[in-house]
Amino acid sequence: MFRTTMIAAAALGLLATPALAADVAGLWQTPTNGGQVEISHCGNSLCGKLVSSNHIRENPALKDVKNKDESQRVRTLKGLQMLYDFTGGPTKWKDGKVYNPDDGGTYSGTIELIGENQLKLKGCIVAPFCKTQVWTRLR
């Protein structure tokens, strides 16, 4: 009886443990401005492009006007690569770059899957000056 109880408890424990998605690639919802970012594999690293946001839905031709490099201010935000050079995996990637079109800055970053449908994106000017967001998988 004890052995059966232990096996049942172990099985329930395994079922209760959230399984992480095998792949971080997909469409992710950001918590700000209705942003949607498509994360994909770019060679041996991860990258991500801005697919949509509240501002892009209002004006699909919206430009990257806050970019610190004046020559880049003519490019459109829709389709803009904002995540690049993330290495590692399968659940945590580091040494990447995060471009923030809201302030035109590029930050060092990490991405970590924290559940099947959630990831944590952390961007830092210099540690400990970091911001963290939790993104939700759309597909």
Coordinates of C-alpha atoms in Angstrom, one line a residue:
M1 CA 0.0 0.0 0.0
F2 CA 2.8 2.4 0.9
R3 CA 4.6 1.7 -2.4
T4 CA 1.4 2.4 -4.4
T5 CA 0.8 5.6 -2.5
M6 CA 4.4 6.8 -3.2
I7 CA 4.1 5.9 -6.9
A8 CA 0.8 7.8 -7.2
A9 CA 2.3 10.8 -5.3
A10 CA 5.3 10.8 -7.6
A11 CA 3.1 10.6 -10.7
L12 CA 0.9 13.5 -9.5
G13 CA 4.0 15.5 -8.8
L14 CA 5.3 15.0 -12.3
L15 CA 1.9 16.0 -13.7
A16 CA 1.8 19.2 -11.6
T17 CA 5.2 20.3 -12.8
P18 CA 4.8 22.6 -15.8
A19 CA 6.7 21.4 -18.9
L20 CA 8.7 24.0 -20.7
A21 CA 8.2 24.4 -24.4
A22 CA 10.9 22.7 -26.4
D23 CA 11.4 25.8 -28.4
V24 CA 11.2 29.5 -27.6
A25 CA 10.5 30.4 -31.2
G26 CA 7.1 31.9 -31.8
L27 CA 5.0 35.0 -31.5
W28 CA 5.1 36.7 -28.1
Q29 CA 3.0 39.5 -26.5
T30 CA 4.8 42.1 -24.6
P31 CA 3.3 43.8 -21.6
T32 CA 3.6 47.3 -23.0
N33 CA 2.0 49.1 -26.0
G34 CA 0.3 45.9 -27.2
G35 CA 3.7 44.8 -28.7
Q36 CA 4.1 41.5 -30.5
V37 CA 7.5 40.1 -31.2
E38 CA 8.3 37.1 -33.4
I39 CA 11.3 35.2 -31.9
S40 CA 13.2 32.9 -34.2
H41 CA 16.5 31.1 -34.7
C42 CA 19.1 33.1 -36.6
G43 CA 21.9 30.7 -37.2
N44 CA 23.3 29.6 -33.7
S45 CA 21.5 32.4 -31.9
L46 CA 18.0 33.8 -31.2
C47 CA 16.6 37.0 -32.7
G48 CA 13.3 38.7 -32.7
K49 CA 11.5 41.3 -34.8
L50 CA 8.7 43.7 -33.9
V51 CA 5.6 42.4 -35.7
S52 CA 3.0 44.8 -34.3
S53 CA 2.1 47.3 -31.5
N54 CA -0.7 49.7 -30.8
H55 CA 1.3 52.4 -32.5
I56 CA 2.0 50.3 -35.6
R57 CA -1.7 49.4 -35.9
E58 CA -2.5 53.1 -35.9
N59 CA 0.3 53.9 -38.4
P60 CA 2.0 50.9 -40.2
A61 CA 4.6 53.3 -41.7
L62 CA 5.7 54.5 -38.3
K63 CA 9.5 55.2 -38.3
D64 CA 12.2 54.6 -35.7
V65 CA 12.4 58.3 -34.8
K66 CA 14.0 57.8 -31.4
N67 CA 17.0 55.9 -32.6
K68 CA 20.2 57.4 -31.3
D69 CA 21.7 56.9 -34.7
E70 CA 20.1 59.6 -36.9
S71 CA 20.7 57.6 -40.1
Q72 CA 18.5 54.8 -38.7
R73 CA 15.5 57.0 -38.0
V74 CA 14.1 56.5 -41.5
R75 CA 13.5 52.7 -41.0
T76 CA 10.0 51.5 -40.2
L77 CA 9.2 49.9 -36.8
K78 CA 7.1 47.1 -38.3
G79 CA 9.5 44.2 -38.9
L80 CA 12.4 45.8 -37.1
Q81 CA 14.8 43.4 -35.5
M82 CA 14.9 44.3 -31.8
L83 CA 16.4 41.1 -30.3
Y84 CA 19.7 39.6 -31.6
D85 CA 22.8 37.6 -30.7
F86 CA 21.2 35.6 -27.8
T87 CA 23.1 32.4 -27.3
G88 CA 22.5 29.4 -25.0
G89 CA 19.3 27.5 -24.5
P90 CA 17.3 25.4 -24.3
T91 CA 15.6 27.4 -21.6
K92 CA 17.9 30.4 -21.0
W93 CA 19.8 32.6 -23.5
K94 CA 22.3 35.3 -22.7
D95 CA 24.7 37.8 -24.1
G96 CA 22.1 39.2 -26.4
K97 CA 21.1 42.7 -27.4
V98 CA 17.7 44.3 -26.9
Y99 CA 16.8 47.4 -28.9
N100 CA 14.1 49.5 -27.4
P101 CA 12.3 51.7 -29.9
D102 CA 10.6 53.7 -27.1
D103 CA 13.9 55.3 -26.2
G104 CA 16.2 54.4 -29.1
G105 CA 18.6 52.5 -26.8
T106 CA 20.3 49.1 -27.1
Y107 CA 20.8 47.0 -24.0
S108 CA 22.5 43.8 -23.0
G109 CA 19.9 41.1 -22.4
T110 CA 18.9 37.6 -21.3
I111 CA 15.8 35.6 -22.2
E112 CA 14.5 32.8 -19.9
L113 CA 11.6 30.5 -20.4
I114 CA 9.7 30.5 -17.1
G115 CA 6.8 28.3 -18.3
E116 CA 5.5 26.8 -21.4
N117 CA 3.8 30.1 -22.5
Q118 CA 5.9 32.7 -20.6
L119 CA 9.4 34.1 -20.9
K120 CA 11.3 36.6 -18.9
L121 CA 13.2 39.2 -20.9
K122 CA 15.8 41.2 -19.0
G123 CA 17.6 44.2 -20.5
C124 CA 20.4 46.1 -18.7
I125 CA 22.4 49.3 -19.3
V126 CA 24.9 47.9 -16.8
A127 CA 24.0 45.6 -13.9
P128 CA 22.2 46.3 -11.6
F129 CA 20.4 48.9 -13.8
C130 CA 18.0 46.5 -15.5
K131 CA 14.4 46.2 -16.5
T132 CA 12.6 42.9 -16.7
Q133 CA 9.4 42.0 -18.5
V134 CA 7.3 38.8 -18.7
W135 CA 6.1 38.0 -22.2
T136 CA 3.2 35.7 -23.0
R137 CA 3.2 33.3 -26.0
L138 CA 0.6 33.9 -28.6
R139 CA 1.6 31.0 -30.8

